[in-house]
Amino acid sequence: MSAQTKRLARRLNAIPKAVKTAVVPALEKSGSELVGAMRQLAPVDTGDLKHSIKYTMPGQATPPYSQPGGSRVAAENQVLVTAGEEDVRYAHLVEYGTTNTTAQPFFWPAFRLKRKKLANRIKRSISKAVKEEWRK
């Protein structure tokens, strides 16, 4: 582990538990909003792809075969948004296209569209929680 990684780990461990807990609602709202944007941009055929777009809260596992990254567990204060599941294994093919079909991006355009707004919401939530914790 590099010195920079160790320093970051120390700083993250120093964050009070109350602050970490106070950020969870902002994370959930942001995850839900991002899922909504992705569902709006997803191409409609049967709707299976739209329904496979989900967010995963801290400590929970993403659906198997989801994109990007497949099944994994969300870390503390991390919300993962994925598309695809066991029965819908083609989200990446729709996003990037194939040699026979053109790309119909929905995942990354929605992320780029919402990134700043969601990051600001989470930062405000963290700032508010830190200020409240500091006053105690």
XYZ file of C-alpha atoms in Angstrom:
136
model
C 0.000 0.000 0.000
C 1.448 3.359 -1.000
C 1.954 6.221 1.422
C -0.776 8.195 -0.309
C -3.254 5.313 0.039
C -2.365 4.885 3.716
C -2.872 8.600 4.315
C -6.278 8.491 2.612
C -7.291 5.431 4.652
C -6.323 7.217 7.897
C -8.347 10.287 6.902
C -11.401 8.200 5.994
C -11.198 6.275 9.271
C -11.094 9.578 11.173
C -14.549 10.592 9.896
C -17.056 10.298 12.747
C -19.697 7.564 12.424
C -22.488 10.168 12.733
C -21.228 11.967 9.625
C -21.083 8.733 7.642
C -24.625 7.871 8.705
C -25.969 11.339 7.883
C -24.784 11.069 4.275
C -26.742 7.880 3.498
C -30.047 9.642 2.604
C -28.252 11.892 0.102
C -26.575 8.848 -1.410
C -29.892 7.038 -1.743
C -31.614 10.051 -3.306
C -28.721 10.512 -5.727
C -28.745 6.840 -6.688
C -32.482 6.948 -7.291
C -32.195 10.098 -9.403
C -29.423 8.619 -11.519
C -31.419 5.422 -12.077
C -34.382 7.534 -13.229
C -32.242 9.414 -15.738
C -30.764 6.201 -17.090
C -34.187 4.632 -17.452
C -35.388 7.656 -19.407
C -32.474 7.363 -21.828
C -32.572 3.562 -22.174
C -33.927 2.364 -25.525
C -37.323 0.696 -25.259
C -37.903 -2.775 -26.639
C -39.341 -5.017 -23.954
C -38.520 -2.851 -20.956
C -36.311 -5.546 -19.424
C -33.233 -3.349 -19.741
C -34.948 -0.395 -18.072
C -36.100 -2.550 -15.165
C -32.606 -3.968 -14.722
C -31.144 -0.519 -13.943
C -30.824 -0.397 -10.174
C -28.859 1.221 -7.390
C -27.219 -0.713 -4.596
C -26.801 0.761 -1.132
C -23.740 0.257 1.128
C -23.241 -3.318 2.278
C -25.542 -4.782 -0.386
C -24.492 -6.792 -3.440
C -25.160 -5.714 -7.009
C -27.073 -8.128 -9.247
C -25.023 -10.874 -10.888
C -23.888 -10.073 -14.433
C -24.598 -6.352 -13.976
C -22.539 -3.739 -15.792
C -20.099 -2.172 -15.103
C -18.155 -4.701 -13.105
C -20.477 -7.610 -12.402
C -21.564 -8.607 -8.921
C -19.830 -6.843 -6.041
C -20.673 -5.390 -2.634
C -21.014 -1.634 -2.198
C -18.562 -0.216 0.313
C -19.468 2.063 3.196
C -20.839 5.371 1.858
C -20.890 4.086 -1.693
C -23.901 3.656 -3.949
C -23.434 1.578 -7.067
C -25.668 2.056 -10.097
C -25.746 -0.865 -12.491
C -27.581 -2.037 -15.575
C -28.266 -5.671 -16.335
C -28.798 -8.768 -14.252
C -28.893 -12.527 -14.655
C -31.636 -12.431 -17.323
C -30.499 -9.162 -18.929
C -26.858 -9.653 -19.843
C -26.738 -7.284 -22.793
C -26.615 -3.796 -21.226
C -23.025 -3.263 -22.390
C -23.932 -4.330 -25.931
C -26.688 -1.696 -26.066
C -24.421 0.962 -24.542
C -21.430 0.391 -26.821
C -22.980 -1.358 -29.826
C -21.694 -4.356 -31.733
C -20.440 -4.982 -35.231
C -24.069 -5.577 -36.249
C -25.854 -2.861 -34.253
C -25.182 0.778 -33.529
C -24.559 1.970 -30.005
C -27.504 3.370 -28.066
C -25.778 4.960 -25.065
C -27.885 5.527 -21.973
C -25.664 4.710 -18.974
C -22.705 7.072 -19.323
C -24.654 9.973 -20.871
C -27.012 9.948 -17.860
C -24.035 9.786 -15.500
C -22.318 12.730 -17.198
C -25.580 14.680 -17.206
C -26.219 14.218 -13.472
C -22.678 13.955 -12.070
C -22.260 17.576 -10.926
C -25.722 17.856 -9.351
C -25.373 14.570 -7.469
C -21.845 15.373 -6.287
C -22.989 18.769 -5.004
C -25.884 17.177 -3.096
C -23.552 14.703 -1.437
C -20.974 17.408 -0.624
C -23.684 19.591 0.965
C -24.857 16.643 3.021
C -21.329 15.933 4.213
C -20.693 19.602 5.062
C -23.930 19.846 7.010
C -23.198 16.653 8.943
C -19.649 17.754 9.758
C -20.875 21.139 11.001
C -23.517 19.497 13.177
C -20.982 17.011 14.555
C -18.488 19.815 15.216
C -21.062 21.756 17.287
C -21.498 18.859 19.731
